[in-house]
mmCIF file of C-alpha atoms in Angstrom:
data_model
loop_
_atom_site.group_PDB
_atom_site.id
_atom_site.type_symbol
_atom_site.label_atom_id
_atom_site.label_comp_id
_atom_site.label_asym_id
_atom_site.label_seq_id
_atom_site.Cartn_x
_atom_site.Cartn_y
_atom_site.Cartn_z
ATOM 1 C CA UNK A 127 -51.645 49.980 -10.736
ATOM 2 C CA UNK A 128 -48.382 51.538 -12.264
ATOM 3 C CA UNK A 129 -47.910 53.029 -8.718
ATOM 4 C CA UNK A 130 -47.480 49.558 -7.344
ATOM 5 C CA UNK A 131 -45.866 48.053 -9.843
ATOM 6 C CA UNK A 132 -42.847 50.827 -9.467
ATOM 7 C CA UNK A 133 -43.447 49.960 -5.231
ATOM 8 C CA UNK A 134 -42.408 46.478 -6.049
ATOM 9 C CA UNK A 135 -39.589 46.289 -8.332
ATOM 10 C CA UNK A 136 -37.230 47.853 -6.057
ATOM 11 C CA UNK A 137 -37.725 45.320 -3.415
ATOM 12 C CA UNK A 138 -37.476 42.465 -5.652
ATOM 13 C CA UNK A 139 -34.210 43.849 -6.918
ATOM 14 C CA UNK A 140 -33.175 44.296 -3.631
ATOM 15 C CA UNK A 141 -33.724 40.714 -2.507
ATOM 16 C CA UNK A 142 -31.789 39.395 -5.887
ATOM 17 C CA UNK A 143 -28.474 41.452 -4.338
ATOM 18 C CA UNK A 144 -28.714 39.915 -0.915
ATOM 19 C CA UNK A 145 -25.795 37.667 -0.461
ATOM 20 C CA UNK A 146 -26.437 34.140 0.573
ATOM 21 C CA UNK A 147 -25.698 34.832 4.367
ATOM 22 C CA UNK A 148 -27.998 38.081 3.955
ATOM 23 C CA UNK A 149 -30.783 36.587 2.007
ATOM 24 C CA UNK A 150 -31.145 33.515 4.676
ATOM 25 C CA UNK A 151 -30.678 35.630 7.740
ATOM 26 C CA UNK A 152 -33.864 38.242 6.266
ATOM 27 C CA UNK A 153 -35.907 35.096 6.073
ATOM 28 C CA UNK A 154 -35.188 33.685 9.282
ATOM 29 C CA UNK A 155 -36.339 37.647 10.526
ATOM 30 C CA UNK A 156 -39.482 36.988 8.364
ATOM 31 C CA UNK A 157 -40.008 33.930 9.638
ATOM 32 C CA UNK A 158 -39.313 35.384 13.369
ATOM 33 C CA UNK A 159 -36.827 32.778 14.429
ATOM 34 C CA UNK A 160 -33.810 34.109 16.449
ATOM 35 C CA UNK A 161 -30.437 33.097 16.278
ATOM 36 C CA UNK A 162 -30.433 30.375 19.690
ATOM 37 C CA UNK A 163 -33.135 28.150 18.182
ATOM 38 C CA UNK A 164 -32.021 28.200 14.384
ATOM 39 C CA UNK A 165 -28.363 27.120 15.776
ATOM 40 C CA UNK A 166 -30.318 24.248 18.579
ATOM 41 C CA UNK A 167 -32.074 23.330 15.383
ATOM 42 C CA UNK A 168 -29.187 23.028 12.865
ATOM 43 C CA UNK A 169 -26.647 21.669 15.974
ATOM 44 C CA UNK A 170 -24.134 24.355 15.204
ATOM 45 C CA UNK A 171 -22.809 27.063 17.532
ATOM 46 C CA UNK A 172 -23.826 30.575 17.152
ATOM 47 C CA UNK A 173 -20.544 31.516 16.451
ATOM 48 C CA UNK A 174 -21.397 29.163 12.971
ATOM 49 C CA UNK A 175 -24.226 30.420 12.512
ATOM 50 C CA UNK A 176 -23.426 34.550 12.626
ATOM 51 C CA UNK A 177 -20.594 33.078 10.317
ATOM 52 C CA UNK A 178 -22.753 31.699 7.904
ATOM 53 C CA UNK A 179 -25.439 34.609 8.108
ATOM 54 C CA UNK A 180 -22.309 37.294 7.446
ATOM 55 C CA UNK A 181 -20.814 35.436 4.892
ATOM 56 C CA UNK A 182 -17.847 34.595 6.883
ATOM 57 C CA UNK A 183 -17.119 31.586 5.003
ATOM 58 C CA UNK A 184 -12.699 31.375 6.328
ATOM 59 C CA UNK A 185 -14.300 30.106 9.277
ATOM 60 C CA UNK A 186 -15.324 26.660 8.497
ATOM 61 C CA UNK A 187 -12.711 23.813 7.874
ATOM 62 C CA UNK A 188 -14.019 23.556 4.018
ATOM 63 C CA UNK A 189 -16.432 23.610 1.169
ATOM 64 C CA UNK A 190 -18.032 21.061 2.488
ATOM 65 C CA UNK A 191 -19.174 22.213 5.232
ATOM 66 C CA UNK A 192 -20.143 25.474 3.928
ATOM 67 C CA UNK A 193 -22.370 23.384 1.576
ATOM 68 C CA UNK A 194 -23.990 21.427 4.077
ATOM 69 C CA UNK A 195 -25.134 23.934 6.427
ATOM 70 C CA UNK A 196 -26.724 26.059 3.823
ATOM 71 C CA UNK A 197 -28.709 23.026 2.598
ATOM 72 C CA UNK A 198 -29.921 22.285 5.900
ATOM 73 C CA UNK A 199 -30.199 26.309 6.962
ATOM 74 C CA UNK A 200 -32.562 26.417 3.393
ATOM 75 C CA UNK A 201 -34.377 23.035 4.382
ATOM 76 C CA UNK A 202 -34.782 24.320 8.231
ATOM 77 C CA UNK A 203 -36.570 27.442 6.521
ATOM 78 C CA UNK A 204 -38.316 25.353 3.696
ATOM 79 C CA UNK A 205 -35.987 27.420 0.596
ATOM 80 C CA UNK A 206 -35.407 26.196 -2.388
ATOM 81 C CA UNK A 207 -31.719 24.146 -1.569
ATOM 82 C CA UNK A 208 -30.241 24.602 -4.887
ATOM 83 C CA UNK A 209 -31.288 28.612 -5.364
ATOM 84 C CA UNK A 210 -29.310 29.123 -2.363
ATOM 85 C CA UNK A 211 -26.217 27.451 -3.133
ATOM 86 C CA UNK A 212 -26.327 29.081 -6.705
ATOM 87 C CA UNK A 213 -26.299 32.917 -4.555
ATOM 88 C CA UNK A 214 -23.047 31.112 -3.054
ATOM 89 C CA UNK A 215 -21.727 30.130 -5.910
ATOM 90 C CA UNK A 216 -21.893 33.805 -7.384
ATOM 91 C CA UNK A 217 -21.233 35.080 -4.032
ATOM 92 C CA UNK A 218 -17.811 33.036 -4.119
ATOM 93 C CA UNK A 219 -17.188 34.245 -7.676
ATOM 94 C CA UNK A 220 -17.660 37.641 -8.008
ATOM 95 C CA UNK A 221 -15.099 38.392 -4.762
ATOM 96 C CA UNK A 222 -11.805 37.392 -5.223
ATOM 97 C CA UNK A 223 -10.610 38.074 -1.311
ATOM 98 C CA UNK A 224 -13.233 35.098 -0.803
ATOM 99 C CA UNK A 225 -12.170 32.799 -3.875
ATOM 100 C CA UNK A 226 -8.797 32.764 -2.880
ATOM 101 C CA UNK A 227 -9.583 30.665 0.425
ATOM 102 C CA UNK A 228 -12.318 28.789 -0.614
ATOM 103 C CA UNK A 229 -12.689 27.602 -4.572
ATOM 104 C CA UNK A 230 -16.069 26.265 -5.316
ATOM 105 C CA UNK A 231 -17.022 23.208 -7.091
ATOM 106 C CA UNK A 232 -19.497 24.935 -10.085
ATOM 107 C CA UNK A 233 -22.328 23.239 -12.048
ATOM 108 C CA UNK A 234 -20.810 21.945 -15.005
ATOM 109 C CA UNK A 235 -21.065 24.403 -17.831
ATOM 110 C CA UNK A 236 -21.069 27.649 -15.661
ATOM 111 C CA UNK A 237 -18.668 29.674 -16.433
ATOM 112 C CA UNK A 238 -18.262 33.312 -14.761
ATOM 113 C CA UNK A 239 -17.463 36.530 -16.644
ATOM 114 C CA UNK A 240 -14.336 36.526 -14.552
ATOM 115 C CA UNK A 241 -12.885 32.948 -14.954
ATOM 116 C CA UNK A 242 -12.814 33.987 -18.633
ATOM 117 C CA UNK A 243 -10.957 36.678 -18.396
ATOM 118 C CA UNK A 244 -8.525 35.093 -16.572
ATOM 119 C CA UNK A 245 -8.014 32.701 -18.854
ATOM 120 C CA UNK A 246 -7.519 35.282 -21.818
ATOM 121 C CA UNK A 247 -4.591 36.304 -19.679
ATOM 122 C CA UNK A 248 -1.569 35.340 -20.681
ATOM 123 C CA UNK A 249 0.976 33.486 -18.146
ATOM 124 C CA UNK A 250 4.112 35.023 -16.901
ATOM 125 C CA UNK A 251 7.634 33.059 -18.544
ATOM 126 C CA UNK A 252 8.762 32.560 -15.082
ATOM 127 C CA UNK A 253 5.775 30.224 -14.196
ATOM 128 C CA UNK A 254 6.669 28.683 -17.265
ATOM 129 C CA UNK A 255 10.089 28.176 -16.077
ATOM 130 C CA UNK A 256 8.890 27.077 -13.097
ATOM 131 C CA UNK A 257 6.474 24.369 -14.162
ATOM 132 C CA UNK A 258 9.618 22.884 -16.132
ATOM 133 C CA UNK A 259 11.662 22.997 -13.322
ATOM 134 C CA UNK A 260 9.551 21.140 -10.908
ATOM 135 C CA UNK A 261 8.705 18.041 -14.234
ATOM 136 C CA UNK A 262 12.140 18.143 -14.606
ATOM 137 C CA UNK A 263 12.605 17.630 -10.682
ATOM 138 C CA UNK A 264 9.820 14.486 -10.596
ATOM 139 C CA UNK A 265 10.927 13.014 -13.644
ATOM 140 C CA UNK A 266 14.764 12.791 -12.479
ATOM 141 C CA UNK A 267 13.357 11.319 -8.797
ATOM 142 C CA UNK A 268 11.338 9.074 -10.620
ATOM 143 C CA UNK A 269 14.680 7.392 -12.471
ATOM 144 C CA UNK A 270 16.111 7.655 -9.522
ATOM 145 C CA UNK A 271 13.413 5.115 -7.484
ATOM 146 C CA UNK A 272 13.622 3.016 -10.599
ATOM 147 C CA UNK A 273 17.293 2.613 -10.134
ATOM 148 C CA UNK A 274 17.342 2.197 -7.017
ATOM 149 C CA UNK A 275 14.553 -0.710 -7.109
ATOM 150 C CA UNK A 276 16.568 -2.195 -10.075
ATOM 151 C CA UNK A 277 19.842 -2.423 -7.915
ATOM 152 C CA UNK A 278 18.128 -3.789 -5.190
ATOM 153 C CA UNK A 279 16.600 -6.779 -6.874
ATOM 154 C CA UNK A 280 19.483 -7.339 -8.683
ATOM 155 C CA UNK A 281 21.676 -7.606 -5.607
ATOM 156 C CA UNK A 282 18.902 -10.168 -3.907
ATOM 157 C CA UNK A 283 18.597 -12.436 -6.890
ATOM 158 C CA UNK A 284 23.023 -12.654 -7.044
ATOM 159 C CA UNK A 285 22.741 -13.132 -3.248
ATOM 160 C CA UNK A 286 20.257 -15.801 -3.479
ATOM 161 C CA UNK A 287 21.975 -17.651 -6.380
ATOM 162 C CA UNK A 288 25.220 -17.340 -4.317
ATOM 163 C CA UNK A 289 23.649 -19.098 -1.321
ATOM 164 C CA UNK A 290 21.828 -22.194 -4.007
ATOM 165 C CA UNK A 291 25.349 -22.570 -5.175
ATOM 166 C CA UNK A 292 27.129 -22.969 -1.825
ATOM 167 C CA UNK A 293 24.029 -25.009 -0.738
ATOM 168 C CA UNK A 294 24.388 -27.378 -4.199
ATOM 169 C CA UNK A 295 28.001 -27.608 -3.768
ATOM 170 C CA UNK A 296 28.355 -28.563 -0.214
ATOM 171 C CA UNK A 297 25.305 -31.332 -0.649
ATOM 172 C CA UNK A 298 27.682 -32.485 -3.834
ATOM 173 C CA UNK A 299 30.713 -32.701 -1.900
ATOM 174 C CA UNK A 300 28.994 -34.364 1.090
ATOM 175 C CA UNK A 301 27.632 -37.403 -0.739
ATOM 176 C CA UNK A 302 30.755 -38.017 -2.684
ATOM 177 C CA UNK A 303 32.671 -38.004 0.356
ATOM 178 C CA UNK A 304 30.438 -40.324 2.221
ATOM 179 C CA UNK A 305 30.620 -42.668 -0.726
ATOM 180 C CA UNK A 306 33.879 -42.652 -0.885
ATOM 181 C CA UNK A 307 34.575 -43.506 2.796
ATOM 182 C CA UNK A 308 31.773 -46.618 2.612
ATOM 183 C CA UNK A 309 33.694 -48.132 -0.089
ATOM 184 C CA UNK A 310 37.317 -47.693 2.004
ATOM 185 C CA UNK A 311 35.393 -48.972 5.047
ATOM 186 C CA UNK A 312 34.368 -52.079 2.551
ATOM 187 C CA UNK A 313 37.740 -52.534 2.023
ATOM 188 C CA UNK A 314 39.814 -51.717 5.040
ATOM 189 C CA UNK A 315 39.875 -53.633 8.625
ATOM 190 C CA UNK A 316 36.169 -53.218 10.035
ATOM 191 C CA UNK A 317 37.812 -51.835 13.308
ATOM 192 C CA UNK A 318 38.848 -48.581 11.019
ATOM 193 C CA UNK A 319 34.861 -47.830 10.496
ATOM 194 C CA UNK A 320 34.155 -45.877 13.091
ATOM 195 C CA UNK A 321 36.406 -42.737 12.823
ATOM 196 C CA UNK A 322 35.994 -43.183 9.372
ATOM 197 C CA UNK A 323 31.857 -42.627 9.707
ATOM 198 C CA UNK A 324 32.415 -39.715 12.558
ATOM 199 C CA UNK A 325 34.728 -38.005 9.495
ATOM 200 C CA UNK A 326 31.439 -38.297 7.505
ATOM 201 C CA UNK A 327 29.148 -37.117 9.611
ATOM 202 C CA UNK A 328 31.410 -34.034 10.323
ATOM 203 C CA UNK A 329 31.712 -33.481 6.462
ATOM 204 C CA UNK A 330 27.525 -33.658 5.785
ATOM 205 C CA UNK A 331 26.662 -31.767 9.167
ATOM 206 C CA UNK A 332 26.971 -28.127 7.564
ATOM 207 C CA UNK A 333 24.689 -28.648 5.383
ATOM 208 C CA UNK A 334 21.490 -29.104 7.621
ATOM 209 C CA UNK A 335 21.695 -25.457 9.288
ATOM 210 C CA UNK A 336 22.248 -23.524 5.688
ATOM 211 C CA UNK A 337 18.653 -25.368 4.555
ATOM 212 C CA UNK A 338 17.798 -24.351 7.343
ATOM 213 C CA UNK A 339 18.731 -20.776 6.670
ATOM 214 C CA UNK A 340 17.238 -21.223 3.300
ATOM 215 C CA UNK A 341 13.975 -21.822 4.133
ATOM 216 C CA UNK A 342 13.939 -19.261 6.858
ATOM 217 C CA UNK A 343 14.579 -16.495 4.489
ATOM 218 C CA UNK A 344 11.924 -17.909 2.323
ATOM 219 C CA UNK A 345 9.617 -17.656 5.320
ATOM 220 C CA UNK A 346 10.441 -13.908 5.843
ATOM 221 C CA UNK A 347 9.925 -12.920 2.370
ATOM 222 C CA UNK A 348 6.611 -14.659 2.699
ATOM 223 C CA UNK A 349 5.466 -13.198 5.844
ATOM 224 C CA UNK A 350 6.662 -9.520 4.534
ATOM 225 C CA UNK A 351 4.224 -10.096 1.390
ATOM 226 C CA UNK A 352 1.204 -10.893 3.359
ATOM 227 C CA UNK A 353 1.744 -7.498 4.999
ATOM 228 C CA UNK A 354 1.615 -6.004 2.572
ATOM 229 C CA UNK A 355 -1.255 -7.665 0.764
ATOM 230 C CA UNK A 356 -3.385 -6.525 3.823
ATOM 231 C CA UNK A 357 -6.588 -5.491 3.312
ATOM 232 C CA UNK A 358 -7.530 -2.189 4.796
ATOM 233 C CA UNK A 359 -10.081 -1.532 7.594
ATOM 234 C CA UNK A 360 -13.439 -1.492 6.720
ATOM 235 C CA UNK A 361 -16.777 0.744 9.033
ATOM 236 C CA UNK A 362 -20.318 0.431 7.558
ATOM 237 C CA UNK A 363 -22.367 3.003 9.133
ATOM 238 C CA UNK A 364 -26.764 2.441 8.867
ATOM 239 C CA UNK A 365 -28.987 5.201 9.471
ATOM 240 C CA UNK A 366 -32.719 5.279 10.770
ATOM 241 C CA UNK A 367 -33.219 8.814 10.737
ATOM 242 C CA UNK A 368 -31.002 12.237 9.479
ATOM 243 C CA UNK A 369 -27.694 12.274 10.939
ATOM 244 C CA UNK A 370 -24.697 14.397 10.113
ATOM 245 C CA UNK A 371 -21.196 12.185 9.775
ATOM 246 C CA UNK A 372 -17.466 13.284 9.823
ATOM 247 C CA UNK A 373 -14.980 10.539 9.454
ATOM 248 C CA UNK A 374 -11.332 9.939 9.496
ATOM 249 C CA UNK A 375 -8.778 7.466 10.127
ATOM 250 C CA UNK A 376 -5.544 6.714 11.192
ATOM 251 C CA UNK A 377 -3.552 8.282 8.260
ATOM 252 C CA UNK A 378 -5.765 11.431 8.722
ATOM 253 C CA UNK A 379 -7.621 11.061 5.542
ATOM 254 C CA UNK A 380 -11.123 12.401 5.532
ATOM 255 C CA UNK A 381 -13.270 9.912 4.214
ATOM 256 C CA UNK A 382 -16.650 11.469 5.250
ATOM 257 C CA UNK A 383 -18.384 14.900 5.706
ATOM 258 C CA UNK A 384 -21.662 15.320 5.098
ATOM 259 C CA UNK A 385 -25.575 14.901 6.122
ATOM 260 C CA UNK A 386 -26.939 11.805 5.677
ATOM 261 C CA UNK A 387 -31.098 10.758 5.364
ATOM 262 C CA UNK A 388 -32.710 8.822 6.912
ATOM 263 C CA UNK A 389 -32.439 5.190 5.416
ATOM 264 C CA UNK A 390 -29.188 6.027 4.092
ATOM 265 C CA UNK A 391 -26.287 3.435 4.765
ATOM 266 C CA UNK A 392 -21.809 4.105 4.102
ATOM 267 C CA UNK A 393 -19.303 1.703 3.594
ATOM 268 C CA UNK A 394 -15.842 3.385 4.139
ATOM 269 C CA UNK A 395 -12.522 1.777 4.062
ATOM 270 C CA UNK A 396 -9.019 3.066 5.376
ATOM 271 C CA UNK A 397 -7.038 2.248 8.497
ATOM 272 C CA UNK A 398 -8.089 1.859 11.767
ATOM 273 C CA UNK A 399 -8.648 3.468 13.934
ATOM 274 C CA UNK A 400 -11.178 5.931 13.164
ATOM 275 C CA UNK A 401 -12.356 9.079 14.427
ATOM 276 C CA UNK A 402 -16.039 9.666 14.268
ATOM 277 C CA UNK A 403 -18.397 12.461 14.930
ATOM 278 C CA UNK A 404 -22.079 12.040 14.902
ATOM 279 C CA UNK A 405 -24.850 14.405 15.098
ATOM 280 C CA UNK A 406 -27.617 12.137 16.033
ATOM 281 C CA UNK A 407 -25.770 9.060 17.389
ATOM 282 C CA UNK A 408 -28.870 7.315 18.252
ATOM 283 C CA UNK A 409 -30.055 7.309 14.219
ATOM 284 C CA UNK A 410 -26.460 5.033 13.356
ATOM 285 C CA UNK A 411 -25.463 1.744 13.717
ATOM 286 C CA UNK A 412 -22.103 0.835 13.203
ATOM 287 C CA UNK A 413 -19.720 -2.171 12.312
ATOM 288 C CA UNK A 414 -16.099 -2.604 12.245
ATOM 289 C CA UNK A 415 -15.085 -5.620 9.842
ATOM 290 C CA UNK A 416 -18.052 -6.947 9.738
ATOM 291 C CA UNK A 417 -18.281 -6.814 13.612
ATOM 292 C CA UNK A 418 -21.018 -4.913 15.437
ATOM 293 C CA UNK A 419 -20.315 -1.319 16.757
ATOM 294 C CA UNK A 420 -21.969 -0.224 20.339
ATOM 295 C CA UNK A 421 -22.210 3.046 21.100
ATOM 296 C CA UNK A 422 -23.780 4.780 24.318
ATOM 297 C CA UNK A 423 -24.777 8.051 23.680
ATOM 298 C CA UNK A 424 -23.735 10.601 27.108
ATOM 299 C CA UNK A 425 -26.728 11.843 28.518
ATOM 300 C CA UNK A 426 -28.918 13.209 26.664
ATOM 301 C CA UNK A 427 -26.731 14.705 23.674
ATOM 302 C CA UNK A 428 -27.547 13.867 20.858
ATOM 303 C CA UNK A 429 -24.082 14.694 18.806
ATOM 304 C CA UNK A 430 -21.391 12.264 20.234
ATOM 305 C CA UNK A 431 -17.433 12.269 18.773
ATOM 306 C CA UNK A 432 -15.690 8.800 19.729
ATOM 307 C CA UNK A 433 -13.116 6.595 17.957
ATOM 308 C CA UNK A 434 -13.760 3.064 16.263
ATOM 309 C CA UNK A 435 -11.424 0.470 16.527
ATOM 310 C CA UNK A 436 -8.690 1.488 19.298
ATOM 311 C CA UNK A 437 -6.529 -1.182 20.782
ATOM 312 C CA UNK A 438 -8.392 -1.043 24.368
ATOM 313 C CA UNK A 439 -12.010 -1.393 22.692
#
């Protein structure tokens, strides 16, 4: 019995030291799956998956990523999900090369050996300096925009007031002028009326295209708010069955990466339009403002990338 129990432990320990590439690639081995139908299975390329399986984790876009696959690498061999992205997590921590590219998100309340001792470090002066610098920098741009903005609304408020005046005062000047020509008309010759009422007309004529002016500037400031008020684009995305998503729109902001279960539904908002990838396109349904989404898968593929919400759709 002692002779076994000394067989064992060394394996065991050798199984805790495995990396997380190392430890999933031995049980795909065990499990005698090769490297094609693990990457069919998980919709990856090879490439990915030797990635993954060597801890080669500068070649994927981001942590998300690297999280997802290793879920669904530990759910494709039926491994505990969260064990696996724990050996990551240490993985990630105890190499610095590795931390320096990609900086994982930790369970709250672990804390490495080596995060504390980098905090016990003191930092240099010239960071110091540095950090003042650059508040310094934002606080002075910041006074600057507020200026700027203050200027600006003070110079439309003395322009507007400017044109009410001349508006007011030409109005003014009109009436009293055609009140003073009806009562010369009442008491001249009636054959002087006439030229009298074309001088009128000629003095209350200006008036009509400044109001006019008026109320088209009114109109403009009007229209310019409703831009602005716009709301932004909104895609719901439904799904009948597991389907990986990656989202984006027309600003370039990633709004989705991830794998989502069956029964699952999204509701996203940014601008239009958007770029979408789906792993299983016939598990989504989509909608664009509340408008229904159709999308044809291409033969028989399964993933499909296509964009939501272009001008010739």
């Amino acid at each position: 019995m002692t002779a076994e129990t000394n067989n064992e432990t060394p394996v065991e320990e050798s199984v805790d030291l495995l990396t997380p590439g190392g430890f999933l690639q031995k049980e795909r081995e065990e499990q005698k799956l090769n490297e094609k139908e693990v990457a069919t299975k998980l919709r990856i390329t090879r490439s990915k998956l030797a990635a993954l399986e060597t801890d080669s984790y500068d070649q994927f876009p981001g942590e998300t990523f690297i999280k997802g696959y290793l879920r669904a690498y530990s759910r494709l061999l039926k491994l505990d999900e969260d064990a696996v992205l724990q050996r990551y997590f240490d993985y990630v921590s105890a190499h610095s090369e590795v931390s320096q590219l990609i900086t994982p998100s930790r369970p709250q309340g672990v804390v490495s050996a080596m995060a504390v001792e980098r905090m016990k470090t003191p930092i240099s002066p010239l960071v110091w300096i540095g950090f003042i610098a650059l508040l310094a920098i934002v606080v002075v741009w910041f006074a600057l925009q507020d200026s700027a903005s203050t200027a600006n609304v003070d110079e439309t408020v003395s322009v507007a007031e400017q044109v009410g005046q001349a508006v007011t005062e030409t109005q003014v000047e009109g009436a009293l002028d055609a009140e003073n020509l009806a009562t010369e008309s009442a008491q001249a010759d009636p054959v002087v009326q006439p030229d009298q009422m074309v001088a009128a007309d000629d003095v209350i004529q200006p008036s009509a295209p400044q109001a006019v002016e008026t109320k088209r500037a009114a109109s403009d400031v009007q229209a310019a708010g409703a831009l602005e008020l716009r709301a932004p684009d909104r895609l719901e995305l439904q799904f009948a069955d597991e389907c990986w998503v990656e989202i984006s729109d027309a600003n370039g902001d990633v709004l989705a990466t991830e794998l989502q279960a069956a029964g699952s539904a999204i509701t996203l908002q940014g601008k239009a339009p958007f770029n979408v990838m789906l792993g299983n396109v016939k598990a989504a349904t989509l909608a664009l403002n509340g408008q229904s989404v159709e999308v044809t898968p291409k033969g028989n593929n399964r993933a499909l990338r296509f964009v939501v919400g272009s001008s010739n759709q």
